Coordinates of C-alpha atoms in Angstrom, one line a residue:
K1 CA 48.5 1.3 0.7
E2 CA 50.7 -1.0 2.8
W3 CA 48.1 -3.7 2.4
I4 CA 47.8 -3.5 -1.3
G5 CA 51.6 -3.4 -1.7
Q6 CA 52.7 -4.1 -5.3
N7 CA 49.4 -5.7 -6.2
E8 CA 46.4 -4.3 -8.1
G9 CA 43.0 -4.2 -6.4
V10 CA 39.3 -3.6 -6.8
L11 CA 37.9 -0.7 -4.7
S12 CA 34.1 -0.5 -4.4
W13 CA 31.3 0.7 -2.2
K14 CA 30.7 -1.3 1.0
L15 CA 26.9 -1.6 0.5
D16 CA 24.7 -1.5 3.6
G17 CA 22.0 -4.0 2.9
L18 CA 21.5 -7.8 3.2
T19 CA 24.1 -10.2 1.6
I20 CA 22.4 -12.6 -0.8
V21 CA 23.8 -15.6 -2.7
L22 CA 22.1 -16.4 -6.0
T23 CA 22.3 -19.7 -7.9
Y24 CA 21.2 -19.9 -11.6
E25 CA 20.7 -23.2 -13.4
D26 CA 20.0 -23.5 -17.1
G27 CA 19.9 -19.7 -17.3
K28 CA 17.1 -19.4 -14.7
L29 CA 17.2 -18.3 -11.0
A30 CA 17.1 -21.6 -9.0
K31 CA 17.8 -20.4 -5.5
A32 CA 18.4 -17.3 -3.4
V33 CA 19.8 -17.5 0.1
T34 CA 20.7 -14.9 2.7
R35 CA 24.2 -15.1 4.2
G36 CA 22.8 -15.9 7.7
N37 CA 25.5 -16.8 10.1
G38 CA 28.0 -17.6 7.4
E39 CA 27.2 -21.3 7.2
F40 CA 23.4 -21.4 7.2
G41 CA 21.2 -18.8 5.5
E42 CA 17.5 -18.4 4.8
V43 CA 16.0 -19.4 1.5
I44 CA 14.2 -16.3 -0.1
T45 CA 14.0 -17.5 -3.7
N46 CA 10.3 -16.5 -4.2
N47 CA 11.1 -12.9 -3.0
A48 CA 14.3 -12.6 -5.0
K49 CA 12.4 -13.2 -8.2
V50 CA 10.5 -9.9 -7.7
F51 CA 13.6 -7.8 -7.0
A52 CA 13.4 -4.6 -9.1
N53 CA 16.5 -5.4 -11.3
I54 CA 17.0 -9.2 -11.1
P55 CA 17.6 -10.8 -14.6
V56 CA 14.8 -13.2 -15.3
S57 CA 17.0 -15.3 -17.6
I58 CA 20.7 -15.2 -18.5
S59 CA 22.7 -16.5 -21.5
Y60 CA 25.0 -18.7 -19.4
K61 CA 23.4 -22.1 -19.0
R62 CA 25.7 -23.9 -16.6
E63 CA 25.5 -23.4 -12.8
L64 CA 26.2 -19.8 -11.8
I65 CA 26.7 -18.8 -8.2
L66 CA 27.2 -15.1 -7.3
R67 CA 27.2 -13.0 -4.2
G68 CA 25.7 -9.5 -3.9
E69 CA 23.8 -7.2 -1.7
A70 CA 20.0 -6.7 -1.5
V71 CA 19.5 -2.9 -1.0
I72 CA 16.8 -0.3 -0.9
R73 CA 17.6 3.1 -2.3
Y74 CA 17.5 6.1 -0.1
S75 CA 14.9 7.7 -2.4
D76 CA 12.6 4.7 -2.0
F77 CA 13.3 4.5 1.7
Y78 CA 12.2 8.1 2.3
K79 CA 9.1 7.6 0.1
I80 CA 8.0 4.5 2.0
N81 CA 8.7 6.1 5.4
N82 CA 6.7 9.2 4.5
E83 CA 3.7 7.0 3.8
I84 CA 3.8 5.5 7.3
E85 CA 1.7 7.8 9.5
D86 CA 2.6 6.2 12.8
V87 CA 6.0 7.7 13.8
A88 CA 6.9 4.8 16.0
A89 CA 6.4 2.4 13.0
K90 CA 8.8 4.2 10.7
Y91 CA 12.0 2.4 9.7
K92 CA 15.3 3.6 11.2
N93 CA 17.3 3.0 8.0
P94 CA 17.2 1.4 4.6
R95 CA 19.0 -1.7 5.8
N96 CA 16.3 -2.5 8.4
L97 CA 13.6 -1.9 5.7
C98 CA 15.4 -4.1 3.2
S99 CA 16.0 -6.9 5.7
G100 CA 12.2 -7.0 6.5
S101 CA 11.3 -6.7 2.8
V102 CA 13.2 -9.7 1.6
R103 CA 11.8 -11.9 4.3
Q104 CA 8.1 -11.1 3.6
L105 CA 5.8 -14.1 3.4
N106 CA 3.9 -12.3 0.6
N107 CA 6.4 -11.4 -2.2
K108 CA 3.9 -8.8 -3.5
I109 CA 5.0 -6.7 -0.5
T110 CA 8.7 -7.3 -1.5
A111 CA 7.9 -6.2 -5.1
E112 CA 6.3 -2.9 -3.8
R113 CA 9.5 -2.1 -1.7
N114 CA 11.6 -1.9 -4.9
V115 CA 14.5 -4.0 -3.6
H116 CA 17.6 -4.0 -5.8
F117 CA 20.3 -6.7 -6.1
I118 CA 23.8 -5.4 -6.6
A119 CA 26.4 -8.1 -7.4
F120 CA 29.9 -7.8 -5.9
S121 CA 31.6 -11.2 -6.4
L122 CA 31.4 -14.3 -8.6
V123 CA 31.5 -17.6 -6.7
K124 CA 31.2 -20.1 -9.5
A125 CA 31.0 -20.1 -13.3
D126 CA 32.7 -23.1 -14.8
G127 CA 34.1 -23.0 -18.3
I128 CA 34.7 -19.2 -18.4
D129 CA 38.3 -17.9 -18.6
F130 CA 38.5 -14.7 -16.5
D131 CA 42.2 -14.4 -16.9
N132 CA 42.6 -14.6 -13.1
S133 CA 40.9 -11.2 -12.7
R134 CA 38.1 -10.2 -10.4
I135 CA 37.5 -7.1 -12.5
A136 CA 37.0 -9.4 -15.6
Q137 CA 34.4 -11.4 -13.5
L138 CA 32.5 -8.2 -12.7
Y139 CA 32.4 -7.1 -16.4
W140 CA 31.2 -10.6 -17.3
L141 CA 28.4 -10.4 -14.8
I142 CA 27.4 -7.0 -16.3
G143 CA 27.2 -8.8 -19.7
Q144 CA 24.9 -11.4 -18.2
G145 CA 22.5 -8.6 -17.2
F146 CA 23.4 -8.0 -13.5
D147 CA 23.9 -4.7 -11.9
V148 CA 27.3 -4.8 -10.1
V149 CA 28.7 -2.6 -7.4
R150 CA 30.4 0.6 -8.6
F151 CA 34.2 -0.1 -8.6
K152 CA 37.6 1.2 -9.6
K153 CA 40.8 -0.6 -10.4
V154 CA 43.5 0.7 -8.0
D155 CA 47.1 0.3 -7.0
A156 CA 49.2 2.0 -4.3
G157 CA 49.8 4.9 -6.7
N158 CA 46.1 5.9 -7.3
L159 CA 44.5 4.5 -4.1
E160 CA 44.2 7.8 -2.3
E161 CA 42.8 9.6 -5.4
S162 CA 40.2 6.8 -5.9
I163 CA 39.1 6.9 -2.2
S164 CA 38.7 10.7 -2.6
W165 CA 36.5 10.1 -5.7
F166 CA 34.2 7.8 -3.7
D167 CA 34.2 10.3 -0.9
D168 CA 33.1 13.1 -3.2
H169 CA 30.3 10.9 -4.6
I170 CA 28.7 9.9 -1.3
K171 CA 26.1 12.6 -1.7
D172 CA 25.2 11.4 -5.2
N173 CA 25.0 7.7 -4.3
D174 CA 21.3 6.6 -3.9
F175 CA 22.3 3.2 -2.6
P176 CA 23.2 3.1 1.1
S177 CA 26.9 2.6 1.7
D178 CA 28.7 2.7 5.0
G179 CA 32.3 2.5 3.7
L180 CA 34.6 1.0 1.0
V181 CA 35.9 -2.5 0.3
L182 CA 39.3 -3.2 -1.2
T183 CA 39.9 -6.7 -2.8
Y184 CA 42.9 -8.1 -4.6
D185 CA 42.2 -8.3 -8.4
D186 CA 44.5 -11.4 -8.6
I187 CA 42.1 -14.3 -7.8
K188 CA 44.7 -17.0 -7.2
Y189 CA 46.9 -14.8 -5.0
G190 CA 43.8 -13.8 -3.0
E191 CA 42.8 -17.4 -2.5
S192 CA 46.3 -18.4 -1.5
L193 CA 46.0 -16.1 1.6
G194 CA 43.3 -18.3 3.1
K195 CA 40.8 -16.9 5.5
T196 CA 40.1 -16.4 9.2
A197 CA 37.2 -18.1 11.1
K198 CA 34.9 -15.4 9.7
F199 CA 36.4 -13.6 6.7
P200 CA 38.7 -14.2 3.7
R201 CA 42.1 -12.5 3.8
D202 CA 41.9 -11.3 0.2
A203 CA 39.8 -8.2 1.1
I204 CA 39.6 -5.4 3.7
A205 CA 36.9 -2.9 4.5
F206 CA 36.7 0.4 6.2
K207 CA 33.7 2.3 7.3
W208 CA 33.3 6.0 6.6
R209 CA 34.1 8.3 9.5
D210 CA 31.0 10.2 10.6
E211 CA 30.9 13.7 9.3
I212 CA 30.8 15.8 12.5
K213 CA 30.1 19.5 12.7
D214 CA 29.9 22.0 15.5
T215 CA 26.9 24.3 15.9
R216 CA 25.2 26.4 18.6
L217 CA 22.3 25.1 20.6
L218 CA 19.3 27.4 20.4
E219 CA 16.7 25.7 22.5
V220 CA 15.5 22.3 23.9
E221 CA 11.9 21.4 22.9
W222 CA 10.0 18.8 24.8
S223 CA 8.0 16.3 22.7
P224 CA 5.3 14.3 24.4
S225 CA 4.3 10.9 23.0
R226 CA 1.3 8.6 23.2
T227 CA 3.1 6.6 25.9
G228 CA 3.3 9.7 28.1
L229 CA 7.1 9.9 27.6
I230 CA 8.4 13.4 27.0
N231 CA 11.5 13.5 24.9
P232 CA 14.0 16.4 24.8
I233 CA 14.7 17.6 21.3
A234 CA 17.8 19.7 20.7
V235 CA 17.2 22.7 18.3
F236 CA 20.4 24.2 16.9
E237 CA 21.7 26.5 14.2
P238 CA 21.3 24.6 10.8
V239 CA 24.3 22.7 9.6
E240 CA 25.0 20.7 6.4
L241 CA 25.5 17.0 7.1
E242 CA 25.7 14.2 4.5
G243 CA 24.2 16.4 1.9
T244 CA 21.1 17.7 3.9
T245 CA 20.5 20.6 6.2
V246 CA 20.0 19.5 9.8
S247 CA 18.6 21.7 12.6
R248 CA 17.1 19.2 15.2
A249 CA 18.2 16.1 17.0
S250 CA 16.5 13.9 19.6
V251 CA 18.4 13.7 22.9
H252 CA 16.3 10.6 23.8
N253 CA 16.1 10.9 27.6
L254 CA 17.1 12.9 30.6
S255 CA 20.2 10.8 31.4
I256 CA 21.7 11.6 28.0
M257 CA 20.7 15.3 28.3
E258 CA 22.3 15.5 31.8
G259 CA 25.4 13.6 30.6
L260 CA 25.9 16.1 27.8
E261 CA 25.3 19.0 30.3
L262 CA 23.3 20.9 27.6
G263 CA 22.8 24.6 27.9
I264 CA 21.3 27.2 25.6
G265 CA 24.1 28.8 23.6
D266 CA 26.5 25.8 24.0
T267 CA 28.7 24.6 21.2
V268 CA 27.6 21.1 20.4
S269 CA 28.9 18.5 17.9
V270 CA 26.4 17.0 15.6
Y271 CA 26.5 13.9 13.3
K272 CA 24.2 11.6 11.4
A273 CA 24.0 8.0 12.7
N274 CA 23.8 5.6 9.8
M275 CA 24.1 8.7 7.6
I276 CA 20.4 9.3 8.4
I277 CA 19.5 10.1 12.0
P278 CA 20.9 13.4 13.5
Q279 CA 22.6 12.9 16.9
I280 CA 24.6 15.1 19.3
S281 CA 28.0 13.5 20.0
G282 CA 29.4 16.1 22.4
N283 CA 29.2 19.5 24.0
S284 CA 32.4 21.6 24.4
T285 CA 30.8 24.3 26.5
R286 CA 28.7 22.3 29.0
S287 CA 26.9 25.1 30.7
G288 CA 24.1 22.7 31.8
N289 CA 21.5 25.5 32.1
V290 CA 18.6 23.5 30.5
K291 CA 16.1 22.7 33.2
V292 CA 13.8 19.7 33.4
L293 CA 10.3 20.6 32.4
E294 CA 7.9 20.6 35.3
Q295 CA 4.6 20.8 33.3
C296 CA 3.6 18.9 30.1
P297 CA 3.8 21.2 27.1
V298 CA 0.4 19.9 25.8
C299 CA -1.9 19.6 28.8
S300 CA 0.1 21.6 31.5
Y301 CA -0.2 18.7 34.0
K302 CA 2.7 18.0 36.3
T303 CA 5.6 15.9 34.9
A304 CA 7.4 13.1 36.7
V305 CA 10.9 11.7 36.4
K306 CA 11.1 7.9 36.3
Q307 CA 14.1 5.6 36.3
D308 CA 14.3 2.3 34.4
N309 CA 17.5 0.3 34.5
G310 CA 19.4 3.4 35.5
V311 CA 18.0 5.5 32.7
K312 CA 16.0 8.6 33.7
S313 CA 13.0 9.7 31.6
L314 CA 10.4 12.3 31.8
Y315 CA 6.6 11.5 31.8
C316 CA 3.3 13.4 31.7
T317 CA 1.1 12.3 34.6
N318 CA -2.2 13.1 33.0
E319 CA -4.1 10.1 31.6
D320 CA -6.3 12.4 29.5
C321 CA -3.4 14.2 27.9
P322 CA -4.2 14.7 24.2
A323 CA -0.7 13.4 23.3
K324 CA -1.8 10.0 24.7
H325 CA -4.9 9.8 22.5
I326 CA -3.3 10.4 19.0
K327 CA -5.4 7.5 17.6
S328 CA -8.7 9.2 18.5
Y329 CA -7.6 12.3 16.6
T330 CA -6.5 10.3 13.6
H331 CA -9.8 8.5 13.6
F332 CA -11.7 11.8 13.8
V333 CA -10.1 13.1 10.6
S334 CA -10.1 9.8 8.7
R335 CA -11.8 9.5 5.3
D336 CA -15.1 7.9 6.4
A337 CA -15.2 10.2 9.5
M338 CA -14.7 14.0 9.0
G339 CA -12.6 13.4 5.9
I340 CA -9.8 15.9 6.5
D341 CA -7.1 15.3 3.9
G342 CA -3.5 16.2 4.8
L343 CA -3.8 15.4 8.5
S344 CA -1.7 12.3 8.9
E345 CA -1.0 10.8 12.3
A346 CA 2.5 12.3 12.2
T347 CA 1.2 15.8 11.4
I348 CA -1.5 15.5 14.2
E349 CA 1.2 14.5 16.6
K350 CA 3.3 17.5 15.7
L351 CA 0.3 19.9 16.1
I352 CA -0.5 18.4 19.5
T353 CA 3.1 18.5 20.6
K354 CA 3.3 22.2 19.7
G355 CA 0.2 22.8 21.8
F356 CA -1.9 23.9 18.8
I357 CA -4.5 21.1 19.3
K358 CA -5.8 20.3 22.8
E359 CA -9.3 19.0 21.9
L360 CA -10.9 17.8 18.7
A361 CA -12.6 21.1 17.9
D362 CA -9.1 22.8 17.8
I363 CA -8.5 21.1 14.5
F364 CA -10.9 23.6 13.0
R365 CA -9.0 26.5 14.7
I366 CA -5.5 25.9 13.3
D367 CA -5.7 29.2 11.4
K368 CA -4.7 30.8 14.8
Y369 CA -1.3 29.3 14.4
K370 CA -0.7 30.0 10.7
D371 CA 2.8 31.5 11.1
E372 CA 4.0 28.8 13.4
I373 CA 2.6 25.9 11.2
I374 CA 4.2 27.4 8.1
R375 CA 7.6 27.3 9.9
M376 CA 7.2 23.7 11.0
E377 CA 9.5 21.1 9.6
G378 CA 8.0 19.6 6.4
F379 CA 5.5 22.5 6.0
G380 CA 5.3 25.7 4.1
E381 CA 2.7 28.1 2.9
K382 CA 1.4 25.8 0.2
S383 CA 1.0 22.8 2.7
Y384 CA -0.6 25.1 5.2
Y385 CA -3.2 26.5 2.8
N386 CA -4.0 23.0 1.4
L387 CA -4.6 21.8 4.9
L388 CA -6.7 24.8 5.8
A389 CA -8.8 24.3 2.7
S390 CA -9.4 20.6 3.6
V391 CA -10.3 21.6 7.2
N392 CA -12.8 24.2 6.0
K393 CA -14.3 21.8 3.4
S394 CA -15.0 19.3 6.2
R395 CA -17.0 21.8 8.2
K396 CA -20.1 20.9 6.2
T397 CA -20.8 17.3 7.1
S398 CA -23.5 14.8 8.0
T399 CA -24.7 13.6 11.4
S400 CA -23.6 10.0 10.6
R401 CA -20.0 11.2 9.8
L402 CA -19.8 13.1 13.0
L403 CA -21.3 10.3 15.1
Y404 CA -18.8 7.8 13.6
S405 CA -15.9 10.2 14.0
L406 CA -16.3 10.4 17.8
G407 CA -15.0 6.8 18.1
I408 CA -17.7 5.4 20.3
P409 CA -16.9 1.8 20.9
N410 CA -18.7 -0.6 18.6
I411 CA -20.4 2.2 16.6
G412 CA -19.0 1.8 13.1
L413 CA -19.9 3.8 10.1
S414 CA -22.9 1.5 9.1
N415 CA -24.3 1.6 12.6
A416 CA -23.9 5.3 12.8
K417 CA -25.9 5.7 9.5
I418 CA -28.6 3.4 10.9
I419 CA -28.9 5.4 14.1
C420 CA -28.9 8.8 12.4
K421 CA -31.5 7.7 9.8
H422 CA -33.8 6.3 12.6
F423 CA -33.8 9.8 14.3
N424 CA -34.3 11.6 10.9
Y425 CA -30.8 13.0 11.1
D426 CA -31.7 15.3 14.0
W427 CA -28.6 15.6 16.1
N428 CA -30.4 16.6 19.3
L429 CA -32.5 13.5 19.1
I430 CA -29.5 11.4 18.3
Q431 CA -27.4 12.7 21.2
Q432 CA -30.3 12.4 23.7
S433 CA -31.4 9.0 22.7
T434 CA -31.9 6.4 25.4
F435 CA -30.9 2.8 25.8
D436 CA -34.5 1.6 25.3
E437 CA -34.9 3.8 22.1
L438 CA -31.6 2.5 20.6
I439 CA -32.3 -1.2 21.1
Q440 CA -35.5 -0.8 19.2
I441 CA -33.4 0.0 16.1
N442 CA -32.8 -3.1 13.9
G443 CA -29.1 -4.0 14.1
I444 CA -28.4 -2.1 17.3
G445 CA -27.9 -4.5 20.2
N446 CA -27.3 -4.1 24.0
V447 CA -23.5 -3.6 23.8
M448 CA -23.8 -0.8 21.2
A449 CA -26.6 0.9 23.0
E450 CA -24.7 0.8 26.3
A451 CA -21.5 2.2 24.8
F452 CA -23.5 5.0 23.0
V453 CA -25.4 6.1 26.2
K454 CA -22.3 5.9 28.3
Y455 CA -20.4 8.2 25.9
F456 CA -23.0 10.9 25.8
S457 CA -23.5 10.7 29.6
N458 CA -19.9 11.7 30.2
E459 CA -19.6 15.5 30.9
K460 CA -16.2 15.7 29.2
N461 CA -17.6 14.1 26.1
K462 CA -20.5 16.5 26.1
I463 CA -18.1 19.5 26.1
I464 CA -16.1 17.9 23.3
V465 CA -19.2 17.5 21.1
K466 CA -20.5 20.9 22.0
D467 CA -17.3 22.6 20.9
I468 CA -17.3 20.6 17.7
L469 CA -20.9 21.6 16.9
E470 CA -19.8 25.3 17.1
E471 CA -17.4 24.7 14.3
I472 CA -19.4 22.6 11.8
E473 CA -22.7 22.7 9.9
F474 CA -24.9 19.7 9.0
E475 CA -26.0 19.1 5.5
D476 CA -29.7 19.3 4.7
I477 CA -31.0 15.8 4.1
K478 CA -34.5 15.4 2.6
L479 CA -36.1 12.1 3.5
E480 CA -37.8 10.6 0.4
K481 CA -39.5 7.3 -0.2
A482 CA -36.2 5.8 -1.6
D483 CA -34.4 6.8 1.6
L484 CA -36.2 4.2 3.6
L485 CA -36.2 1.6 0.8
F486 CA -34.2 -1.0 2.7
E487 CA -35.1 -0.1 6.2
N488 CA -34.9 -3.2 8.5
I489 CA -33.5 -5.3 5.7
N490 CA -30.2 -7.2 6.1
F491 CA -28.0 -8.0 3.1
V492 CA -24.8 -9.9 2.5
I493 CA -22.7 -9.3 -0.6
T494 CA -20.4 -11.9 -2.2
G495 CA -18.6 -12.4 -5.5
S496 CA -17.7 -9.7 -8.0
V497 CA -19.9 -6.7 -8.9
E498 CA -20.7 -5.4 -12.4
H499 CA -22.6 -2.2 -12.0
F500 CA -20.7 -0.6 -9.1
K501 CA -17.0 0.2 -8.8
N502 CA -16.6 -2.3 -6.0
R503 CA -18.6 -4.0 -3.2
S504 CA -17.9 -1.1 -0.8
D505 CA -19.8 1.2 -3.2
L506 CA -22.7 -1.2 -3.4
K507 CA -22.7 -1.5 0.4
A508 CA -22.8 2.4 0.8
V509 CA -25.9 2.6 -1.5
I510 CA -27.7 0.0 0.6
E511 CA -26.8 1.7 3.9
E512 CA -27.8 5.1 2.6
R513 CA -31.3 3.6 2.1
G514 CA -31.6 2.3 5.6
G515 CA -30.4 -1.3 4.9
K516 CA -27.6 -3.1 6.7
V517 CA -24.8 -5.1 5.1
T518 CA -23.1 -7.8 7.2
S519 CA -20.2 -10.1 6.3
S520 CA -21.7 -13.5 7.0
V521 CA -25.0 -15.3 6.2
T522 CA -27.1 -15.9 9.3
T523 CA -30.8 -16.5 10.1
K524 CA -31.1 -12.6 10.3
T525 CA -30.0 -12.2 6.7
N526 CA -32.9 -11.3 4.3
Y527 CA -31.0 -11.3 1.0
L528 CA -27.7 -12.6 -0.4
I529 CA -26.5 -10.6 -3.4
N530 CA -24.5 -12.7 -5.8
N531 CA -24.3 -12.3 -9.5
D532 CA -23.5 -16.0 -9.8
N533 CA -26.3 -17.6 -7.8
L534 CA -25.3 -21.1 -9.1
S535 CA -21.8 -20.9 -7.5
N536 CA -20.7 -23.4 -4.8
S537 CA -19.4 -20.7 -2.5
S538 CA -19.9 -21.2 1.2
K539 CA -22.2 -18.2 1.4
N540 CA -24.4 -19.5 -1.4
K541 CA -24.7 -22.9 0.3
K542 CA -25.5 -21.4 3.7
A543 CA -28.2 -19.1 2.1
K544 CA -29.8 -22.1 0.4
E545 CA -29.7 -24.1 3.7
L546 CA -31.5 -21.3 5.5
G547 CA -33.9 -20.6 2.7
I548 CA -32.6 -17.0 2.2
S549 CA -33.3 -15.4 -1.2
I550 CA -30.2 -15.0 -3.5
I551 CA -30.6 -12.1 -5.8
T552 CA -28.3 -10.6 -8.5
E553 CA -27.0 -7.0 -8.5
K554 CA -29.4 -6.3 -11.5
Q555 CA -32.4 -7.4 -9.5
L556 CA -31.4 -5.0 -6.7
M557 CA -31.0 -2.2 -9.2
D558 CA -34.5 -3.0 -10.6
W559 CA -35.7 -2.6 -7.0
F560 CA -34.2 0.9 -7.0
N561 CA -35.8 1.8 -10.3
D562 CA -39.3 0.7 -9.3
V563 CA -39.3 3.1 -6.4
Y564 CA -37.7 6.0 -8.3

């Protein structure tokens, strides 16, 4: 109030994104630059053109320069983060996501991120009389088709009331804001004040004070990760923070836990860093009765405390701990493997951390933990039963799916199909196959055969497979003449397809009939499939050089029909 004095001002959200300067010429966007260090920014014109709400053209035809904030809405931020299975790869806040999005080399990715541009000041628009008012400038920008920051005209008399209005609407504001900005409405007066080395003197900004609430600590959970690190997680009585209910917060490491002297039943203060990530800021009771875990909650091996730059952290000492092999579980349930929908990497990590999954076969036994899973964060009865249905559906599978799902080095889906077909889909013959038998199969070389035999010679792996076999049932596969139609024949597919949904579908049909599809034309290639056999593509040229037959998709289908 002292700062605004007898003047009028513009009070608006302090948006938490990336400041962008736009230049329009002849009504079209000519340049977009990030603020950078205040003098030199980064040109991002190509990406700015695909911002969700940027005007493609405006009625003002002279040079227009305006400043605003590129932001990603909270709703879009949560949606994007929920689609990222790897917990470590999730974005910390909308600002980080926005910053990375506007700098993408491929603006298709920028477009998918739904970045918005919110204007907050006009820099140049010659020939327009704004009556010396910043508010008039903002309304003019609205008339040109720009979204501008939400603002209120204020003076010393209504300033507190206006701040309270913004305070009350934090929960409703979908655009990230970390405070408020107050600017003099009088343009000439503001400019007469000059500026410091970094900031103009015609505006001030304040950040919101963190909303802090006290609650009671109920327990400390220990969460192992794929690096072996075991993080303490504080679980407390639920509190409302920034419009959401919060009941858990990471304590990050032992040094922080010991510094807070956490104890069960303590009264702790909780807030949301960046209005998103729950944190514990203090502990008024400090009973310090939480003990450091001596055994990993997943595999029960001994834990060890390590120090790095004075920070103490807890680790699992077992190299074979399931928590360290999340990727193998994710591969096992993937679409082309066992095909269990609803088991994202994040969900698998939760189930492993809780101790519900200790080996691959345990995925089929999650019904033992029904009540616990339903109570898990992000779950409920519907999610649980959907997951259970997907698990049970996957029990009936094929030998090639199982073989691929085991993640044996160099054994991809197509190689798994070739091996299984060679042994007439008999799992016992598949598992017991020797190196010499495997290298007799067209397409299976020494490296693959060695990896295969090594895997099934390992006693731990034998137990893993035995336990899985107790939970699944193989589909009956009747071998017919068509099943062996392309046995020992190598194909390459190029160009567009007409009779199949995509090239992957065509590849699957060939592989189901014993053929092999590779990505490049070599002396081992028997046929190149290309609907345009007159094209000058590199694959066509190579095939002609090597004397390899080029056939169309229709010719391949006629081949099917002759057999059927």
